[in-house]
Short mmCIF file of C-alpha atoms in Angstrom, two decimals:
data_model
loop_
_atom_site.label_atom_id
_atom_site.label_comp_id
_atom_site.label_asym_id
_atom_site.label_seq_id
_atom_site.Cartn_x
_atom_site.Cartn_y
_atom_site.Cartn_z
CA MET A 1 -15.56 -20.34 6.91
CA ALA A 2 -17.38 -17.72 9.00
CA ARG A 3 -16.95 -17.68 12.77
CA LEU A 4 -18.90 -16.25 15.66
CA ARG A 5 -17.58 -13.32 17.65
CA THR A 6 -19.13 -11.22 20.39
CA VAL A 7 -19.00 -7.47 20.99
CA LYS A 8 -20.65 -6.21 24.09
CA GLU A 9 -22.82 -9.22 24.16
CA ASN A 10 -23.89 -8.96 20.57
CA TYR A 11 -23.07 -11.70 18.10
CA TYR A 12 -21.31 -11.09 14.80
CA ALA A 13 -20.29 -13.31 11.88
CA ARG A 14 -16.57 -12.93 11.07
CA ILE A 15 -15.34 -13.80 7.53
CA ARG A 16 -11.57 -13.74 6.96
CA HIS A 17 -10.26 -13.87 3.36
CA THR A 18 -6.84 -13.51 1.69
CA GLY A 19 -5.34 -14.21 5.00
CA ILE A 20 -5.58 -10.67 6.24
CA ASN A 21 -8.82 -8.96 5.42
CA GLU A 22 -11.90 -9.46 7.56
CA ILE A 23 -15.61 -8.94 7.06
CA THR A 24 -17.80 -8.46 10.09
CA ILE A 25 -21.62 -8.99 9.74
CA PRO A 26 -23.95 -8.12 12.60
CA LEU A 27 -26.27 -10.90 13.50
CA LYS A 28 -28.66 -8.63 15.39
CA THR A 29 -29.08 -10.94 18.36
CA LYS A 30 -27.66 -11.71 21.89
CA MET A 31 -29.04 -15.24 21.96
CA TYR A 32 -26.38 -17.96 21.18
CA LYS A 33 -28.83 -20.27 19.46
CA ASP A 34 -30.21 -17.66 17.12
CA ALA A 35 -26.64 -16.59 16.31
CA LEU A 36 -25.78 -20.12 15.26
CA LEU A 37 -28.72 -20.30 13.00
CA ARG A 38 -27.94 -16.96 11.46
CA LEU A 39 -24.25 -17.90 11.11
CA LYS A 40 -25.26 -20.84 8.99
CA GLU A 41 -27.13 -18.66 6.60
CA VAL A 42 -24.19 -16.24 6.33
CA GLU A 43 -21.96 -19.26 5.39
CA LEU A 44 -24.30 -20.15 2.49
CA TYR A 45 -23.58 -16.64 0.92
CA GLU A 46 -19.87 -16.54 2.12
CA PRO A 47 -18.41 -16.81 -1.49
CA LEU A 48 -20.71 -13.96 -2.69
CA ILE A 49 -19.91 -11.72 0.21
CA ILE A 50 -16.12 -12.22 -0.36
CA ASN A 51 -16.60 -11.29 -3.95
CA GLY A 52 -18.08 -7.93 -2.91
CA GLU A 53 -21.91 -8.73 -3.11
CA ASN A 54 -24.04 -6.73 -0.61
CA ILE A 55 -26.18 -9.35 1.01
CA GLU A 56 -29.16 -8.03 3.03
CA PHE A 57 -30.31 -10.81 5.42
CA VAL A 58 -33.82 -11.48 6.64
CA TRP A 59 -33.00 -10.42 10.18
CA GLN A 60 -31.66 -7.05 8.94
CA SER A 61 -34.56 -6.05 6.85
CA GLY A 62 -37.52 -8.16 8.00
CA ALA A 63 -38.02 -9.40 4.40
CA GLU A 64 -36.45 -12.19 2.43
CA THR A 65 -32.69 -12.37 2.10
CA GLU A 66 -31.77 -10.14 -0.81
CA ILE A 67 -28.53 -9.75 -2.91
CA LYS A 68 -27.60 -6.25 -3.73
CA GLU A 69 -24.88 -5.18 -6.13
CA LEU A 70 -22.24 -2.84 -4.87
CA SER A 71 -22.56 0.47 -6.70
CA LEU A 72 -20.21 3.16 -7.65
CA GLU A 73 -21.75 5.58 -5.13
CA SER A 74 -21.55 3.06 -2.27
CA THR A 75 -17.93 2.28 -2.79
CA LYS A 76 -16.64 5.82 -3.47
CA ASP A 77 -16.72 7.00 0.04
CA GLU A 78 -14.84 4.07 1.28
CA PHE A 79 -12.16 4.58 -1.40
CA ILE A 80 -11.80 8.27 -0.36
CA GLU A 81 -11.47 7.36 3.24
CA TRP A 82 -8.70 4.74 2.30
CA LYS A 83 -6.82 7.45 0.44
CA ARG A 84 -6.96 9.80 3.42
CA ASN A 85 -4.92 7.40 5.36
CA GLU A 86 -2.09 7.65 2.91
CA TYR A 87 -0.36 10.86 3.97
CA LEU A 88 -1.81 12.71 0.95
CA ARG A 89 -2.41 16.40 0.73
CA PRO A 90 -5.99 17.68 1.05
CA SER A 91 -5.80 18.97 -2.47
CA THR A 92 -4.94 15.48 -3.76
CA ILE A 93 -7.89 13.96 -1.91
CA LYS A 94 -10.15 16.79 -3.44
CA SER A 95 -8.84 15.77 -6.88
CA TYR A 96 -9.88 12.23 -6.35
CA GLU A 97 -13.45 13.23 -5.19
CA LEU A 98 -13.79 15.59 -8.17
CA ALA A 99 -12.84 12.75 -10.57
CA LEU A 100 -15.07 10.14 -9.14
CA ASN A 101 -18.00 12.50 -8.77
CA HIS A 102 -17.61 13.49 -12.35
CA PHE A 103 -17.39 9.89 -13.41
CA ILE A 104 -20.45 9.03 -11.47
CA SER A 105 -22.39 11.81 -12.95
CA ILE A 106 -21.66 10.41 -16.39
CA ILE A 107 -22.37 6.69 -15.90
CA GLY A 108 -24.73 6.86 -12.98
CA LYS A 109 -24.43 6.59 -9.20
CA SER A 110 -26.37 3.21 -9.08
CA LYS A 111 -24.09 1.63 -11.69
CA PRO A 112 -22.87 -1.80 -10.22
CA ILE A 113 -19.21 -1.85 -9.94
CA ARG A 114 -18.96 -5.23 -11.63
CA GLY A 115 -20.71 -3.70 -14.61
CA ILE A 116 -18.12 -1.07 -15.28
CA SER A 117 -16.58 -1.53 -18.73
CA ASN A 118 -14.21 0.11 -21.22
CA ASP A 119 -17.24 1.61 -22.84
CA ASP A 120 -17.92 3.60 -19.68
CA ILE A 121 -14.38 5.03 -19.87
CA GLN A 122 -14.92 6.01 -23.59
CA GLU A 123 -18.23 7.55 -22.61
CA PHE A 124 -16.52 9.60 -19.83
CA LYS A 125 -13.78 10.74 -22.36
CA LYS A 126 -16.48 11.76 -24.92
CA SER A 127 -18.46 13.78 -22.39
CA CYS A 128 -15.17 15.64 -21.31
CA ARG A 129 -14.37 16.46 -24.94
CA GLU A 130 -17.89 17.73 -25.59
CA ASN A 131 -17.71 20.00 -22.57
CA LYS A 132 -14.31 21.26 -23.78
CA TYR A 133 -12.23 20.12 -20.81
CA LYS A 134 -8.49 20.65 -21.04
CA VAL A 135 -6.50 17.54 -21.91
CA THR A 136 -4.55 18.00 -18.77
CA THR A 137 -7.60 18.09 -16.59
CA ILE A 138 -9.15 14.96 -18.36
CA ASN A 139 -5.88 13.10 -17.86
CA ILE A 140 -5.73 13.96 -14.26
CA ARG A 141 -9.21 12.62 -13.69
CA LEU A 142 -8.59 9.52 -15.77
CA ARG A 143 -5.54 8.88 -13.43
CA SER A 144 -7.88 9.12 -10.40
CA ILE A 145 -10.41 6.74 -11.97
CA LYS A 146 -7.74 4.30 -12.84
CA VAL A 147 -6.51 4.31 -9.19
CA PHE A 148 -10.03 3.72 -8.02
CA LEU A 149 -10.53 0.79 -10.33
CA ASN A 150 -7.29 -0.80 -9.34
CA TRP A 151 -8.30 -0.46 -5.72
CA LEU A 152 -11.62 -2.26 -6.46
CA LYS A 153 -9.69 -5.08 -8.05
CA ASN A 154 -6.48 -5.52 -6.25
CA GLU A 155 -7.25 -4.11 -2.73
CA LYS A 156 -10.80 -5.08 -2.18
CA GLU A 157 -11.11 -7.88 -4.79
CA TRP A 158 -14.62 -6.70 -5.58
CA ILE A 159 -14.13 -6.84 -9.32
CA THR A 160 -12.17 -9.36 -11.38
CA ASN A 161 -11.94 -7.83 -14.84
CA THR A 162 -9.18 -5.40 -15.86
CA ILE A 163 -10.52 -2.10 -17.24
CA LYS A 164 -8.01 -0.20 -19.49
CA VAL A 165 -7.92 3.51 -18.74
CA LYS A 166 -5.68 5.04 -21.37
CA GLN A 167 -4.92 8.74 -21.05
CA LEU A 168 -5.37 11.19 -23.96
CA ASN A 169 -2.33 12.09 -25.96
CA ASP A 170 -1.23 15.68 -25.41
CA GLY A 171 1.52 16.33 -27.92
CA ASN A 172 2.24 19.72 -26.51
CA ALA A 173 2.79 18.55 -22.84
CA GLU A 174 6.05 19.29 -21.43
CA PRO A 175 7.36 18.98 -17.87
CA LYS A 176 7.63 22.17 -15.83
CA TYR A 177 11.18 22.27 -14.68
CA PHE A 178 13.64 24.82 -13.37
CA PRO A 179 16.55 25.74 -15.54
CA ASN A 180 19.73 26.51 -13.60
CA VAL A 181 19.04 30.26 -13.98
CA GLU A 182 15.62 29.98 -12.64
CA PHE A 183 16.72 27.88 -9.66
CA ASP A 184 19.24 30.46 -8.78
CA LYS A 185 16.55 33.16 -8.88
CA ILE A 186 14.24 31.50 -6.40
CA CYS A 187 17.17 30.83 -4.07
CA LYS A 188 17.43 34.62 -3.68
CA TYR A 189 14.00 34.63 -2.02
CA LEU A 190 14.68 31.61 0.25
CA THR A 191 16.31 31.31 3.70
CA PRO A 192 19.53 29.34 4.05
CA TYR A 193 17.62 26.46 5.47
CA LEU A 194 14.99 26.49 2.68
CA ILE A 195 17.80 26.67 -0.03
CA LYS A 196 19.07 23.35 1.50
CA VAL A 197 15.41 22.03 1.35
CA ALA A 198 15.05 23.06 -2.27
CA LYS A 199 18.37 21.35 -3.17
CA PHE A 200 17.24 18.15 -1.33
CA TYR A 201 14.06 17.94 -3.54
CA LEU A 202 16.10 18.79 -6.60
CA GLY A 203 18.63 16.04 -5.76
CA THR A 204 16.22 13.24 -4.76
CA GLY A 205 13.06 13.85 -6.95
CA CYS A 206 10.84 13.25 -3.86
CA ARG A 207 7.16 14.26 -3.65
CA LEU A 208 6.33 16.80 -1.06
CA ALA A 209 5.42 14.51 1.93
CA GLU A 210 7.93 11.74 1.24
CA PRO A 211 10.95 12.97 3.19
CA PHE A 212 8.95 13.40 6.38
CA THR A 213 7.53 9.84 6.32
CA ALA A 214 10.64 8.11 4.90
CA GLU A 215 13.01 5.85 6.94
CA ILE A 216 16.71 6.52 7.10
CA ASP A 217 18.89 3.40 6.80
CA GLY A 218 22.58 4.37 6.71
CA ASP A 219 23.23 6.42 3.66
CA TRP A 220 19.86 5.58 2.19
CA MET A 221 16.38 6.96 2.44
CA THR A 222 13.54 4.46 2.10
CA VAL A 223 10.09 5.35 0.99
CA THR A 224 7.85 2.57 2.23
CA THR A 225 4.96 1.05 0.48
CA GLU A 226 2.59 2.34 3.16
CA THR A 227 3.53 5.99 2.46
CA SER A 228 4.28 5.77 -1.25
CA LYS A 229 1.65 7.34 -3.64
CA THR A 230 1.92 4.29 -6.01
CA HIS A 231 2.39 1.68 -3.19
CA LYS A 232 5.88 0.95 -4.49
CA SER A 233 8.82 1.14 -2.10
CA ARG A 234 12.00 2.76 -3.33
CA ASP A 235 15.47 3.43 -1.87
CA ILE A 236 17.26 6.69 -2.60
CA GLU A 237 20.94 7.06 -1.96
CA LEU A 238 21.88 10.24 -0.12
CA THR A 239 25.10 12.24 -0.15
CA PRO A 240 26.35 13.38 3.31
CA GLU A 241 24.87 16.86 2.62
CA LEU A 242 21.48 15.48 1.62
CA LYS A 243 21.29 13.19 4.56
CA LYS A 244 22.08 16.00 7.10
CA THR A 245 19.34 18.13 5.27
CA LEU A 246 16.83 15.21 5.50
CA ILE A 247 17.51 14.80 9.28
CA ASP A 248 17.07 18.55 9.76
CA MET A 249 13.76 18.46 7.78
CA GLN A 250 12.39 15.64 9.83
CA ASN A 251 13.36 17.29 13.12
CA LYS A 252 11.89 20.61 12.06
CA THR A 253 8.54 19.28 10.75
CA HIS A 254 5.39 17.72 12.18
CA LEU A 255 3.07 15.42 10.35
CA PRO A 256 -0.60 16.46 9.75
CA SER A 257 -2.98 15.58 12.58
CA ASP A 258 -5.08 13.32 10.32
CA VAL A 259 -2.06 10.94 9.89
CA GLY A 260 -1.21 10.67 13.62
CA GLY A 261 0.89 13.83 13.92
CA ALA A 262 0.35 16.94 16.05
CA PRO A 263 1.67 20.53 15.96
CA ILE A 264 4.90 20.74 17.86
CA ARG A 265 6.10 24.12 19.06
CA GLY A 266 9.01 25.37 16.94
CA THR A 267 8.31 23.02 14.00
CA HIS A 268 6.75 23.51 10.50
CA ALA A 269 3.79 21.77 8.81
CA ILE A 270 4.57 19.96 5.66
CA SER A 271 2.61 22.67 3.71
CA TYR A 272 5.18 25.26 4.93
CA TYR A 273 7.65 24.02 2.31
CA SER A 274 5.27 24.10 -0.65
CA LYS A 275 4.00 27.53 0.27
CA SER A 276 7.46 28.90 0.77
CA ILE A 277 8.75 27.64 -2.66
CA SER A 278 5.60 28.90 -4.41
CA ASP A 279 5.98 32.35 -2.86
CA ALA A 280 9.70 32.49 -3.97
CA CYS A 281 8.72 31.48 -7.53
CA LYS A 282 6.12 34.41 -7.57
CA LYS A 283 8.73 36.80 -6.30
CA ALA A 284 11.15 35.66 -8.98
CA GLY A 285 8.52 36.23 -11.59
CA LEU A 286 8.06 32.52 -12.38
CA LYS A 287 4.42 32.03 -13.04
CA GLY A 288 3.00 28.44 -12.69
CA LYS A 289 6.04 27.12 -10.93
CA SER A 290 5.96 25.28 -7.57
CA LEU A 291 7.93 22.91 -5.36
CA HIS A 292 6.66 19.94 -7.45
CA CYS A 293 8.63 21.35 -10.40
CA LEU A 294 11.79 20.42 -8.51
CA ARG A 295 10.76 16.76 -8.94
CA HIS A 296 10.29 17.48 -12.76
CA THR A 297 13.71 19.10 -12.75
CA PHE A 298 15.29 16.05 -11.11
CA ALA A 299 13.66 13.78 -13.73
CA VAL A 300 14.65 15.84 -16.76
CA ARG A 301 18.19 16.11 -15.51
CA ARG A 302 18.45 12.40 -14.82
CA TYR A 303 17.13 11.49 -18.24
CA LEU A 304 19.54 13.95 -19.83
CA GLU A 305 22.40 12.21 -17.82
CA THR A 306 21.38 8.63 -18.38
CA LYS A 307 19.18 8.49 -21.40
CA ASP A 308 17.44 5.67 -19.57
CA ILE A 309 13.69 6.41 -19.07
CA TYR A 310 13.14 3.05 -17.34
CA GLY A 311 15.78 4.02 -14.76
CA VAL A 312 14.17 7.45 -14.29
CA ALA A 313 10.86 5.79 -13.77
CA LYS A 314 12.21 3.56 -11.05
CA GLU A 315 13.96 6.47 -9.28
CA LEU A 316 10.69 8.42 -9.38
CA GLY A 317 8.56 5.55 -8.10
CA HIS A 318 6.32 5.46 -11.07
CA SER A 319 4.21 2.36 -11.39
CA ASN A 320 4.31 2.64 -15.20
CA VAL A 321 6.98 3.87 -17.49
CA THR A 322 4.48 5.57 -19.62
CA THR A 323 4.02 8.03 -16.79
CA SER A 324 7.60 9.01 -17.14
CA GLN A 325 7.52 9.49 -20.98
CA ILE A 326 6.70 13.15 -20.51
CA TYR A 327 10.38 13.64 -19.49
CA THR A 328 11.60 12.70 -22.92
CA LYS A 329 9.51 15.41 -24.60
CA PHE A 330 11.87 18.33 -24.70
CA ASN A 331 14.22 20.11 -27.13
CA ARG A 332 17.79 18.86 -26.48
CA LYS A 333 19.28 21.92 -27.79
CA LYS A 334 17.38 24.09 -25.39
CA LEU A 335 18.42 21.91 -22.47
CA THR A 336 22.11 22.42 -23.18
CA TYR A 337 21.50 26.04 -22.36
CA HIS A 338 19.26 25.31 -19.32
CA PHE A 339 21.67 22.73 -17.87
CA PRO A 340 25.22 23.61 -19.00
CA ASP A 341 26.72 21.80 -16.01
CA LEU A 342 25.37 18.51 -17.49
CA CYS A 343 26.33 19.18 -21.05
CA LYS A 344 29.97 19.98 -20.67
#
């Protein structure tokens, strides 16, 4: 049930749901009696408000109380702001924005979110194919749309239906990994400290920012749900060498200012590591390779060792094993040459 609250003498209706989330509605009055009357009207529409309906009350518009559907355009910005609070790189945020803007351009900015269906996903795919987008680009955007729809359903509870977002099949897709020879090449262009950093990513399969927001618990590194890209916590066992490197990395690095950090004299920004590895790849003549390829290398090596794609998916923190299937698409004969240390 809605409750009254005051902020600087102004009254608001406060609705709590799911035990944690709170919705605050301005009652546009400083008079207690008026606030009580308006609170009763809010209570009438409380179930609709909790389900995500945008209710415009008479005291807000001067007209009759009107129910407005939440649209794609009106929810997109809140989703993007939510993602900004997740320790993501600016390029990742930009990728979400591009995907949602593209989706909105196809199905319409005024489309009610509760009206989104599988047909809209198919229409989006059709438009992408007609405009000759690469399969990789389409799949990246489909992943972003899927995350957005899951947010609407699971985080905000604004929609109740499950919308299937199936990616296109790219039979030629293979993970970009570093064979042993290539890894040795890039190490020639790295400082001793950065070589240890590269070996850390190779040995843990972490995403770029995860080591700097993770918690150290004994010989384990914990990626928490708050800082995980997929909101799944996972524990990574560390060797003494990897643990020492992780401590050094955390001491030598400051978080971005938009996630509560601040530049500290003598420390690196997180982007320093991705840029350093990319520069080393270019100097070594390895086009299209980056720090993220160390995560792919970890996954390919682990699958080659264990033959267990479900275990690999868990180690990587993937929310769905289908995301990990790409690491099974390689020529085993070729890998025996790329990773002779694993094939002896």
